Amino acid sequence: MSSSLRIIYNKQRSQAPGFGLLLVVYVKNATPNREDDYNCDVDKFFQGSEEFSTINCQTLLYQYSTYVNDTFRWQDLLDTSFDLLEQLLPFCTASKDVARPLVFISEGLGGLVIKQALWNARKQLYRYRDFLEQVSGIVFLITPHCGKNEVETATKLGVILRQYSKAAGQKAVSQDFLKPYEICAHRFEELGLNCPILSIYETESSRYRSSRLMNRKSILAVDDAFATTHCEKERLLGLDVPLKQLMDPDAPSQTRRQIIGFIQELHGMAQARLHESSQESSSYPVRIPSMKTPTPAPSLAGIQTSSDSSRKQSTSTRDPVLLTPPPRDSSTPVSGSGGTASSSSFQLVESIAGLAVEPRRIKLPCYFTKPHARNRTFFLRPDVMSLLEAHLLVSADDPSSFARSLKTFVLCGIGGLGKTEMAIEFVFSYMKSFDAVFIFHADQASTLAEEFSRAAMQLGLQQNSGADPQDNRELLKEWFADPRIDLPQGPSNQQFAKWLILFDNVDDPDVLTQYWPTAGIGSVLVTTRNPMAKTDFFFGEVGHELQTLSIKESVLWILQLSEADSKDRNSLNAAEMIATKLDGLPLAIVQIISIMRMRQLKLTEFVKLYESETELAELQPIRVGNARGYEHSLASVWALENLEPRPLVLLGVISMLDPDRIQESILKSPLQKTYGLQYPLDPREYHVDLTPLLQSSLVHRNSDNAELSIHRLVTDVARENFLKKSEFLEYFHIAVDLVANNWPFNRVRTKIGGLHNVTRWDKCANLYPHIERLFKRFNLARKHVQSLAQFERFALLIQEAAWYQTERGNFESCDPLLNLAEEIYSQIEPQSFDELSALSSTRAAILRYKDNGEEALFHDEKSLQLAKEACLHSGEPSADLSYALHGVGCALKLCKLYTKAIQYFEQAIVIRKSLPGYQPIHEYGCIYQIGICQFGLAQFKDSEITLRQTIALWESVKGSHDLSSFRPAPSYFTLGHALASQGVLDESFQCHDRALKHLLATVGHLHIFTAPACVSVAGHLLRRGETREAQNLFDQAIRIYQKHPVYVEDLAMVHFLYGQMLERQGATAAAGAPVMFERAAYYLNQIYPHSKRDGRHLREEEFSGLGTIGLG
């Protein structure tokens, strides 16, 4: 059976002018299956009752096809509410001239459908306003609501659901299963209904037999405490007979008479309301804020343009409700009054409109090549160099399409062939042929992100060293596609720069997905061990697979490096023997010569020393891992076998870290504990142990940056052949210890006020590649232990790394880190409640960043429960408990449960005040969130006062120009909304402008927080007539939101605003407006899939209440 809404009773009498039939909608209880869709004689209740016959009414019965069986989910039942709204809408809008009061009667779980329908209608006020205005009362007939706590709610729901399905009843205790139900109940309370509600609960007289589905002896499931909705005009009434008997008009029941009396009373009240002189929004059953409720930026209404064009629905007739707030009373300044802020920090600042058009002088020539340097002992391969020249160099006067296209070339081959050296030689040989040259280590994304950021700084695209890596990546890619000398504007004959990129060590081509330039007057050279890379599947068809050197080439190079006499027969024979044994592998040749020099041996002496059969066998090919089936002959074996134990220990630790940039500050750090391996204890010992590694060319040192690098094959050989398997675990722990010593921990919640410090981001970016490498090594380390409990410090480190990635907006990399940390914590005894709480909090924060409040609430409540457990063990409240309360509040706020959220923020403040070292600024985050909630409740003046308090708190400690955190920006941002809602638009502009500037200076151009600030400032600029600057900000906002597609509300709104702006710019620009409106409609249909619309008929009202009102 599909859902249906049918008329079961129709009694019409003459009525007062303008007053129509009372509309009674009965929503049936849920059933376990189609066959059990019983009829409780609802028709009889209305048709056979003499009392009811006196009411001029029409009764509709709503039945739905969601069944409570083994696969039941609360969300499936709640989604039925959309269907109810759509089927009911024609009855509510049948006549605009006649008022039709509406009364709901729900049976059992059917009440949840009504509660969710009212919430959905409130969200789409433009569509369901007539419906909401007509709701005159509700009768909840044995409909459950909420218990005193989650446990009681779950227990009683379990009793109810078990009458339908044992499996459904068992699932009721699951917090994840329960969450949609709880949110529905809380949202109903948040609506603030001021119409009469009659909630009927079970009593001793009706229990066991209240329905055919509830006939087992059990506790009273829906008693008075579980039935009450806590609404202002609610009455509670006990059910005196079983439900089936209630429906029989011939059976005596005081409850039935009271229900009918309640409906008669509602009928009379509705008639009386018709004669009231005015119908203010406060008289509506649902708390409907003014239709001028603001959203993130001023509207386009009232902007003077040269175009009178309009769409089918003229914009001139639209009420400017989307973004323009209602005027204040006569005593309050209105738009243009330029209300003055009480804080000295509110100074009119220069517009940030230059976000996308601010001229930037590109620093050319730009050679981003450090720490690489030209290798004077490199063995040049003229044939390969010729290929590189032919495919990557372009003549300055070449007019062909080849000269204007992106050129690529791939060098591939097994490790140790000299791919990187060959590429470096080409780069330095032809550096002057390019205006900009970039060498990027491309073996993992985190390294690329960090190097792209530094390259953007060096080129002049970015001035902020702490900017978002995604921001820098996109800036650099945009310049590659349009490499102008000056950005972004210039004369039509402006010159374009030529550039060259070297992506080195691309073992996984997928790493380059987000970094590959899609266009531009440039060249890209790739080195990789992947032989498939030179096919068109990845980088194009142009490439070359390097081979080992021939015996002749190897002999010549060995003689050259060893400075042996090329005419001496003995030297030639010795060189030929070494070349043969090394299979012409350049890396092996370099390492052999380094060993000879270190031992001051001649070629003939070296061969004689290793001429025994056993020792010569060491020169035979050895296999390193799988390595795509290649055999590797490595002289690394010789170099490693002659190392003393202490340098070998240092090399073992180095092999655990990212091979390209190993900061020596990490390796020199003091260890937290004593290990069995002899790791250097101080800088002097470190340099003593490092020297043999440098002398044998196993490790290379960049003295300018105090960094080491090591060839990947050397680390592979070291781990596979020389590090004892039994010692692998200790090498891993030492590496973790060293990285953790240098990591600027921020998520460890031992005190209040330490989060969101952007000044640490540079250091985190340098260290994160090492954490990624350790994460990859972990599977080998865990094989050596029975329990993961000994990896607690590693769990803390990767949890912290996940929080850093969350702050930067890189959510994809967080889940694997958090999953592993949780697995480790689960094996620690006694359980680490604090860390598990922090971990759940981090998961919730990621979901809140993704605009997923309902899932975030699940993890925040889990974090709160764990924090409470920790406090029970410690016997005192903690910062963790405060953070967990704050997190639950944030999730509730995202679910638009503002009143309940404020309660949690106030509890968090109480905890913070009780902690040692309390300072008023520790309340900052909670007070800010309360300000957002007040705004969401349309308490605009209260919100303004609260947000000014947060700004004063921050500036009293940090000053007005602090850039250590992005946290002041959200306060200015929401304050701008609160001021706009009161008509103070000039000061609102100052606040939004300041918020955007602060975000640009801290988190960067592409952070998700930057997008709503761009939209807000763009709206102000349009009000001032600065259309071009506003358009650039809209473009920037769309660019950000498209990288975060979960923000569909913001995407819908910004595309609609963009379309409005284009409509007002004249015929040429207006031609693009329909495209923007269609995109806006596309996103609206994702938000409201049950009520489709197209771009031709969009109204501003449809966007009311959408968009971001707070950041974080």
CSV table of N, CA, C and O in Angstrom, one decimal, residues 680-776:
chain,number,residue,atom,x,y,z
A,680,PRO,N,72.1,8.2,19.0
A,680,PRO,CA,72.9,9.3,19.5
A,680,PRO,C,72.1,10.1,20.5
A,680,PRO,O,71.0,10.5,20.3
A,681,LEU,N,72.8,10.4,21.6
A,681,LEU,CA,72.1,11.1,22.8
A,681,LEU,C,72.2,12.6,22.7
A,681,LEU,O,71.5,13.3,23.4
A,682,ASP,N,73.2,13.1,21.9
A,682,ASP,CA,73.3,14.6,21.9
A,682,ASP,C,73.8,14.9,20.5
A,682,ASP,O,74.2,14.1,19.7
A,683,PRO,N,73.9,16.2,20.1
A,683,PRO,CA,74.3,16.7,18.8
A,683,PRO,C,75.7,16.2,18.4
A,683,PRO,O,75.9,15.9,17.3
A,684,ARG,N,76.6,16.1,19.4
A,684,ARG,CA,78.0,15.7,19.1
A,684,ARG,C,78.0,14.3,18.6
A,684,ARG,O,78.5,14.0,17.6
A,685,GLU,N,77.3,13.4,19.4
A,685,GLU,CA,77.2,12.0,18.9
A,685,GLU,C,76.5,11.9,17.6
A,685,GLU,O,76.9,11.0,16.8
A,686,TYR,N,75.5,12.7,17.4
A,686,TYR,CA,74.7,12.6,16.1
A,686,TYR,C,75.7,12.9,15.0
A,686,TYR,O,75.7,12.1,14.0
A,687,HIS,N,76.5,13.9,15.0
A,687,HIS,CA,77.4,14.3,13.9
A,687,HIS,C,78.5,13.2,13.7
A,687,HIS,O,78.8,12.9,12.6
A,688,VAL,N,78.9,12.6,14.8
A,688,VAL,CA,79.9,11.5,14.7
A,688,VAL,C,79.3,10.3,13.9
A,688,VAL,O,79.9,9.8,13.0
A,689,ASP,N,78.1,10.0,14.3
A,689,ASP,CA,77.4,8.9,13.6
A,689,ASP,C,76.9,9.2,12.2
A,689,ASP,O,76.8,8.3,11.4
A,690,LEU,N,76.7,10.4,11.9
A,690,LEU,CA,76.2,10.8,10.6
A,690,LEU,C,77.4,10.8,9.6
A,690,LEU,O,77.1,10.5,8.4
A,691,THR,N,78.6,11.1,10.0
A,691,THR,CA,79.7,11.2,9.1
A,691,THR,C,79.9,10.0,8.2
A,691,THR,O,80.0,10.2,6.9
A,692,PRO,N,79.9,8.8,8.7
A,692,PRO,CA,80.1,7.6,7.8
A,692,PRO,C,79.0,7.5,6.7
A,692,PRO,O,79.2,7.0,5.6
A,693,LEU,N,77.8,7.9,7.1
A,693,LEU,CA,76.7,7.8,6.2
A,693,LEU,C,76.8,8.8,5.0
A,693,LEU,O,76.5,8.5,3.9
A,694,LEU,N,77.4,10.0,5.3
A,694,LEU,CA,77.6,11.0,4.3
A,694,LEU,C,78.8,10.5,3.4
A,694,LEU,O,78.8,10.7,2.2
A,695,GLN,N,79.9,10.0,4.1
A,695,GLN,CA,81.1,9.6,3.3
A,695,GLN,C,80.8,8.5,2.3
A,695,GLN,O,81.4,8.5,1.2
A,696,SER,N,79.9,7.6,2.6
A,696,SER,CA,79.6,6.5,1.8
A,696,SER,C,78.4,6.8,0.8
A,696,SER,O,77.9,5.9,0.2
A,697,SER,N,78.0,8.0,0.8
A,697,SER,CA,76.9,8.5,-0.1
A,697,SER,C,75.6,7.8,0.1
A,697,SER,O,74.7,7.7,-0.7
A,698,LEU,N,75.4,7.3,1.3
A,698,LEU,CA,74.1,6.7,1.7
A,698,LEU,C,73.1,7.7,2.0
A,698,LEU,O,71.9,7.6,1.8
A,699,VAL,N,73.6,8.8,2.5
A,699,VAL,CA,72.7,10.0,2.9
A,699,VAL,C,73.3,11.2,2.4
A,699,VAL,O,74.6,11.4,2.3
A,700,HIS,N,72.5,12.2,2.0
A,700,HIS,CA,72.9,13.5,1.5
A,700,HIS,C,72.4,14.6,2.4
A,700,HIS,O,71.3,14.5,2.9
A,701,ARG,N,73.3,15.6,2.5
A,701,ARG,CA,73.0,16.7,3.5
A,701,ARG,C,72.9,18.0,2.8
A,701,ARG,O,73.8,18.3,2.0
A,702,ASN,N,71.8,18.7,3.1
A,702,ASN,CA,71.7,20.1,2.6
A,702,ASN,C,72.0,21.0,3.8
A,702,ASN,O,71.2,21.2,4.7
A,703,SER,N,73.2,21.5,3.8
A,703,SER,CA,73.6,22.3,5.0
A,703,SER,C,72.9,23.6,5.1
A,703,SER,O,72.7,24.1,6.3
A,704,ASP,N,72.4,24.2,4.0
A,704,ASP,CA,71.7,25.5,4.1
A,704,ASP,C,70.4,25.3,4.9
A,704,ASP,O,70.0,26.2,5.7
A,705,ASN,N,69.7,24.2,4.6
A,705,ASN,CA,68.4,24.0,5.3
A,705,ASN,C,68.5,23.0,6.5
A,705,ASN,O,67.5,22.8,7.1
A,706,ALA,N,69.7,22.5,6.7
A,706,ALA,CA,69.9,21.6,7.8
A,706,ALA,C,68.9,20.4,7.7
A,706,ALA,O,68.2,20.0,8.6
A,707,GLU,N,68.9,19.8,6.4
A,707,GLU,CA,68.1,18.7,6.1
A,707,GLU,C,68.9,17.6,5.5
A,707,GLU,O,69.8,17.8,4.8
A,708,LEU,N,68.4,16.3,5.7
A,708,LEU,CA,69.0,15.2,5.0
A,708,LEU,C,68.0,14.6,4.0
A,708,LEU,O,66.8,14.8,4.1
A,709,SER,N,68.6,13.9,3.0
A,709,SER,CA,67.7,13.1,2.1
A,709,SER,C,68.4,11.8,1.9
A,709,SER,O,69.7,11.7,2.0
A,710,ILE,N,67.7,10.8,1.5
A,710,ILE,CA,68.2,9.4,1.3
A,710,ILE,C,67.4,8.8,0.2
A,710,ILE,O,66.2,9.0,0.0
A,711,HIS,N,68.2,8.0,-0.7
A,711,HIS,CA,67.5,7.4,-1.8
A,711,HIS,C,66.6,6.3,-1.2
A,711,HIS,O,66.9,5.6,-0.3
A,712,ARG,N,65.4,6.1,-1.9
A,712,ARG,CA,64.4,5.2,-1.4
A,712,ARG,C,65.0,3.7,-1.4
A,712,ARG,O,64.6,2.9,-0.5
A,713,LEU,N,65.8,3.4,-2.4
A,713,LEU,CA,66.3,2.1,-2.5
A,713,LEU,C,67.3,1.8,-1.3
A,713,LEU,O,67.4,0.7,-0.9
A,714,VAL,N,68.0,2.8,-0.9
A,714,VAL,CA,68.9,2.6,0.3
A,714,VAL,C,68.1,2.2,1.5
A,714,VAL,O,68.4,1.4,2.3
A,715,THR,N,67.0,3.0,1.7
A,715,THR,CA,66.1,2.6,2.9
A,715,THR,C,65.5,1.2,2.7
A,715,THR,O,65.4,0.5,3.7
A,716,ASP,N,65.2,0.9,1.5
A,716,ASP,CA,64.6,-0.5,1.3
A,716,ASP,C,65.7,-1.6,1.6
A,716,ASP,O,65.4,-2.6,2.3
A,717,VAL,N,66.9,-1.4,1.1
A,717,VAL,CA,67.9,-2.3,1.4
A,717,VAL,C,68.3,-2.4,2.8
A,717,VAL,O,68.5,-3.5,3.4
A,718,ALA,N,68.3,-1.3,3.5
A,718,ALA,CA,68.6,-1.2,4.9
A,718,ALA,C,67.6,-2.0,5.7
A,718,ALA,O,67.9,-2.9,6.6
A,719,ARG,N,66.3,-1.8,5.4
A,719,ARG,CA,65.3,-2.5,6.2
A,719,ARG,C,65.2,-4.0,5.9
A,719,ARG,O,65.0,-4.8,6.7
A,720,GLU,N,65.4,-4.3,4.6
A,720,GLU,CA,65.3,-5.7,4.2
A,720,GLU,C,66.5,-6.6,4.5
A,720,GLU,O,66.3,-7.8,4.7
A,721,ASN,N,67.6,-6.0,4.6
A,721,ASN,CA,68.8,-6.8,4.7
A,721,ASN,C,69.7,-6.6,5.9
A,721,ASN,O,70.5,-7.5,6.3
A,722,PHE,N,69.6,-5.4,6.6
A,722,PHE,CA,70.6,-5.1,7.6
A,722,PHE,C,70.0,-4.8,9.0
A,722,PHE,O,70.6,-4.9,10.0
A,723,LEU,N,68.7,-4.3,9.0
A,723,LEU,CA,68.0,-4.1,10.3
A,723,LEU,C,67.4,-5.4,10.8
A,723,LEU,O,66.6,-6.0,10.1
A,724,LYS,N,67.8,-5.8,11.9
A,724,LYS,CA,67.3,-7.0,12.5
A,724,LYS,C,65.8,-6.9,12.7
A,724,LYS,O,65.3,-5.9,13.2
A,725,LYS,N,65.1,-8.0,12.3
A,725,LYS,CA,63.7,-8.0,12.4
A,725,LYS,C,63.2,-7.7,13.8
A,725,LYS,O,62.2,-7.1,14.1
A,726,SER,N,64.0,-8.3,14.7
A,726,SER,CA,63.6,-8.1,16.1
A,726,SER,C,63.8,-6.7,16.6
A,726,SER,O,63.2,-6.3,17.7
A,727,GLU,N,64.6,-5.9,15.9
A,727,GLU,CA,64.8,-4.5,16.3
A,727,GLU,C,64.0,-3.5,15.5
A,727,GLU,O,64.0,-2.3,15.8
A,728,PHE,N,63.2,-4.0,14.6
A,728,PHE,CA,62.4,-3.1,13.7
A,728,PHE,C,61.4,-2.3,14.6
A,728,PHE,O,61.2,-1.1,14.4
A,729,LEU,N,60.8,-2.9,15.6
A,729,LEU,CA,59.9,-2.3,16.5
A,729,LEU,C,60.5,-1.1,17.2
A,729,LEU,O,59.9,0.0,17.4
A,730,GLU,N,61.8,-1.3,17.7
A,730,GLU,CA,62.4,-0.3,18.4
A,730,GLU,C,62.8,0.9,17.5
A,730,GLU,O,62.7,2.1,17.9
A,731,TYR,N,63.2,0.6,16.3
A,731,TYR,CA,63.5,1.7,15.3
A,731,TYR,C,62.2,2.5,15.1
A,731,TYR,O,62.2,3.7,15.1
A,732,PHE,N,61.1,1.8,15.0
A,732,PHE,CA,59.8,2.5,14.8
A,732,PHE,C,59.5,3.4,16.0
A,732,PHE,O,59.1,4.6,15.8
A,733,HIS,N,59.7,2.9,17.2
A,733,HIS,CA,59.3,3.7,18.4
A,733,HIS,C,60.3,4.9,18.5
A,733,HIS,O,59.8,6.0,18.9
A,734,ILE,N,61.5,4.7,18.2
A,734,ILE,CA,62.5,5.9,18.3
A,734,ILE,C,62.0,7.0,17.3
A,734,ILE,O,62.0,8.2,17.6
A,735,ALA,N,61.7,6.6,16.1
A,735,ALA,CA,61.2,7.5,15.1
A,735,ALA,C,60.0,8.3,15.5
A,735,ALA,O,59.8,9.5,15.4
A,736,VAL,N,59.0,7.5,16.1
A,736,VAL,CA,57.8,8.1,16.6
A,736,VAL,C,58.1,9.1,17.7
A,736,VAL,O,57.6,10.3,17.8
A,737,ASP,N,59.0,8.7,18.6
A,737,ASP,CA,59.5,9.5,19.7
A,737,ASP,C,60.1,10.9,19.2
A,737,ASP,O,59.7,12.0,19.7
A,738,LEU,N,60.9,10.8,18.2
A,738,LEU,CA,61.6,12.0,17.7
A,738,LEU,C,60.6,12.9,17.0
A,738,LEU,O,60.6,14.1,17.2
A,739,VAL,N,59.7,12.4,16.2
A,739,VAL,CA,58.7,13.2,15.6
A,739,VAL,C,57.7,13.9,16.6
A,739,VAL,O,57.4,15.1,16.5
A,740,ALA,N,57.3,13.1,17.6
A,740,ALA,CA,56.4,13.6,18.6
A,740,ALA,C,57.1,14.7,19.4
A,740,ALA,O,56.4,15.7,19.8
A,741,ASN,N,58.4,14.6,19.7
A,741,ASN,CA,59.1,15.6,20.4
A,741,ASN,C,59.1,17.0,19.7
A,741,ASN,O,59.1,18.0,20.3
A,742,ASN,N,58.9,16.9,18.4
A,742,ASN,CA,59.0,18.2,17.6
A,742,ASN,C,57.6,18.7,17.2
A,742,ASN,O,57.5,19.8,16.7
A,743,TRP,N,56.6,17.8,17.3
A,743,TRP,CA,55.2,18.2,16.9
A,743,TRP,C,54.6,19.2,17.9
A,743,TRP,O,54.6,19.0,19.1
A,744,PRO,N,54.1,20.3,17.4
A,744,PRO,CA,53.5,21.3,18.3
A,744,PRO,C,52.1,20.9,18.7
A,744,PRO,O,51.1,21.3,18.1
A,745,PHE,N,52.0,20.1,19.7
A,745,PHE,CA,50.7,19.5,20.1
A,745,PHE,C,49.7,20.6,20.4
A,745,PHE,O,50.0,21.6,21.1
A,746,ASN,N,48.5,20.4,19.9
A,746,ASN,CA,47.4,21.4,20.1
A,746,ASN,C,46.1,20.8,20.5
A,746,ASN,O,45.3,21.5,21.1
A,747,ARG,N,45.9,19.6,20.1
A,747,ARG,CA,44.6,19.0,20.4
A,747,ARG,C,44.5,18.3,21.8
A,747,ARG,O,43.5,17.9,22.3
A,748,VAL,N,45.7,18.2,22.4
A,748,VAL,CA,45.7,17.7,23.8
A,748,VAL,C,45.0,18.6,24.7
A,748,VAL,O,45.5,19.7,25.0
A,749,ARG,N,43.8,18.3,25.2
A,749,ARG,CA,42.9,19.2,25.8
A,749,ARG,C,43.2,19.3,27.4
A,749,ARG,O,42.3,19.1,28.2
A,750,THR,N,44.4,19.5,27.7
A,750,THR,CA,44.7,19.6,29.2
A,750,THR,C,44.3,21.0,29.7
A,750,THR,O,44.2,21.2,30.9
A,751,LYS,N,44.1,22.0,28.9
A,751,LYS,CA,43.7,23.3,29.3
A,751,LYS,C,42.9,23.9,28.3
A,751,LYS,O,42.8,23.5,27.1
A,752,ILE,N,42.2,24.9,28.7
A,752,ILE,CA,41.2,25.6,27.8
A,752,ILE,C,41.9,26.7,27.0
A,752,ILE,O,42.9,27.3,27.5
A,753,GLY,N,41.5,26.9,25.8
A,753,GLY,CA,42.0,28.0,25.0
A,753,GLY,C,43.2,27.7,24.1
A,753,GLY,O,43.8,28.6,23.5
A,754,GLY,N,43.5,26.4,23.9
A,754,GLY,CA,44.7,26.1,23.1
A,754,GLY,C,44.5,25.8,21.6
A,754,GLY,O,45.4,25.6,20.9
A,755,LEU,N,43.2,25.6,21.2
A,755,LEU,CA,42.9,25.1,19.9
A,755,LEU,C,43.0,26.3,18.8
A,755,LEU,O,42.9,27.4,19.2
A,756,HIS,N,43.1,25.8,17.6
A,756,HIS,CA,43.0,26.7,16.4
A,756,HIS,C,44.1,27.7,16.3
A,756,HIS,O,43.9,28.9,15.9
A,757,ASN,N,45.3,27.3,16.7
A,757,ASN,CA,46.5,28.2,16.6
A,757,ASN,C,47.2,28.0,15.3
A,757,ASN,O,47.8,27.0,15.0
A,758,VAL,N,47.0,29.0,14.4
A,758,VAL,CA,47.5,28.8,13.0
A,758,VAL,C,49.0,29.0,12.9
A,758,VAL,O,49.6,28.7,11.9
A,759,THR,N,49.6,29.6,13.9
A,759,THR,CA,51.1,29.9,13.9
A,759,THR,C,51.9,28.6,13.8
A,759,THR,O,53.0,28.6,13.5
A,760,ARG,N,51.3,27.5,14.3
A,760,ARG,CA,52.0,26.2,14.3
A,760,ARG,C,51.9,25.4,13.0
A,760,ARG,O,52.5,24.4,12.8
A,761,TRP,N,51.1,25.9,12.0
A,761,TRP,CA,50.8,25.2,10.8
A,761,TRP,C,52.0,24.9,9.9
A,761,TRP,O,52.1,23.8,9.3
A,762,ASP,N,52.9,25.9,9.9
A,762,ASP,CA,54.1,25.7,9.1
A,762,ASP,C,54.9,24.5,9.6
A,762,ASP,O,55.4,23.6,8.8
A,763,LYS,N,55.1,24.4,10.9
A,763,LYS,CA,55.8,23.3,11.5
A,763,LYS,C,55.1,22.0,11.3
A,763,LYS,O,55.8,21.0,11.0
A,764,CYS,N,53.8,22.0,11.4
A,764,CYS,CA,53.0,20.8,11.2
A,764,CYS,C,53.2,20.3,9.8
A,764,CYS,O,53.3,19.1,9.5
A,765,ALA,N,53.2,21.3,8.8
A,765,ALA,CA,53.3,20.9,7.4
A,765,ALA,C,54.6,20.2,7.1
A,765,ALA,O,54.7,19.3,6.3
A,766,ASN,N,55.7,20.7,7.8
A,766,ASN,CA,57.0,20.0,7.6
A,766,ASN,C,57.1,18.6,8.2
A,766,ASN,O,57.8,17.8,7.7
A,767,LEU,N,56.4,18.4,9.3
A,767,LEU,CA,56.4,17.2,10.0
A,767,LEU,C,55.4,16.1,9.5
A,767,LEU,O,55.6,14.9,9.7
A,768,TYR,N,54.3,16.6,8.9
A,768,TYR,CA,53.3,15.7,8.6
A,768,TYR,C,53.7,14.6,7.6
A,768,TYR,O,53.3,13.4,7.8
A,769,PRO,N,54.6,14.8,6.6
A,769,PRO,CA,55.1,13.7,5.7
A,769,PRO,C,55.7,12.6,6.5
A,769,PRO,O,55.6,11.4,6.1
A,770,HIS,N,56.4,12.9,7.6
A,770,HIS,CA,57.0,11.8,8.4
A,770,HIS,C,55.9,11.0,9.1
A,770,HIS,O,56.1,9.8,9.3
A,771,ILE,N,54.8,11.6,9.6
A,771,ILE,CA,53.7,10.9,10.2
A,771,ILE,C,53.1,10.0,9.2
A,771,ILE,O,52.7,8.8,9.5
A,772,GLU,N,52.9,10.5,8.0
A,772,GLU,CA,52.4,9.7,6.9
A,772,GLU,C,53.2,8.4,6.6
A,772,GLU,O,52.7,7.3,6.5
A,773,ARG,N,54.6,8.7,6.6
A,773,ARG,CA,55.5,7.5,6.4
A,773,ARG,C,55.4,6.5,7.5
A,773,ARG,O,55.4,5.3,7.3
A,774,LEU,N,55.3,7.0,8.8
A,774,LEU,CA,55.2,6.1,9.9
A,774,LEU,C,53.9,5.4,9.9
A,774,LEU,O,53.8,4.2,10.3
A,775,PHE,N,52.9,6.0,9.4
A,775,PHE,CA,51.6,5.4,9.3
A,775,PHE,C,51.7,4.2,8.4
A,775,PHE,O,51.1,3.1,8.6
A,776,LYS,N,52.4,4.4,7.3
A,776,LYS,CA,52.6,3.3,6.3
A,776,LYS,C,53.5,2.2,6.9
A,776,LYS,O,53.3,1.0,6.6
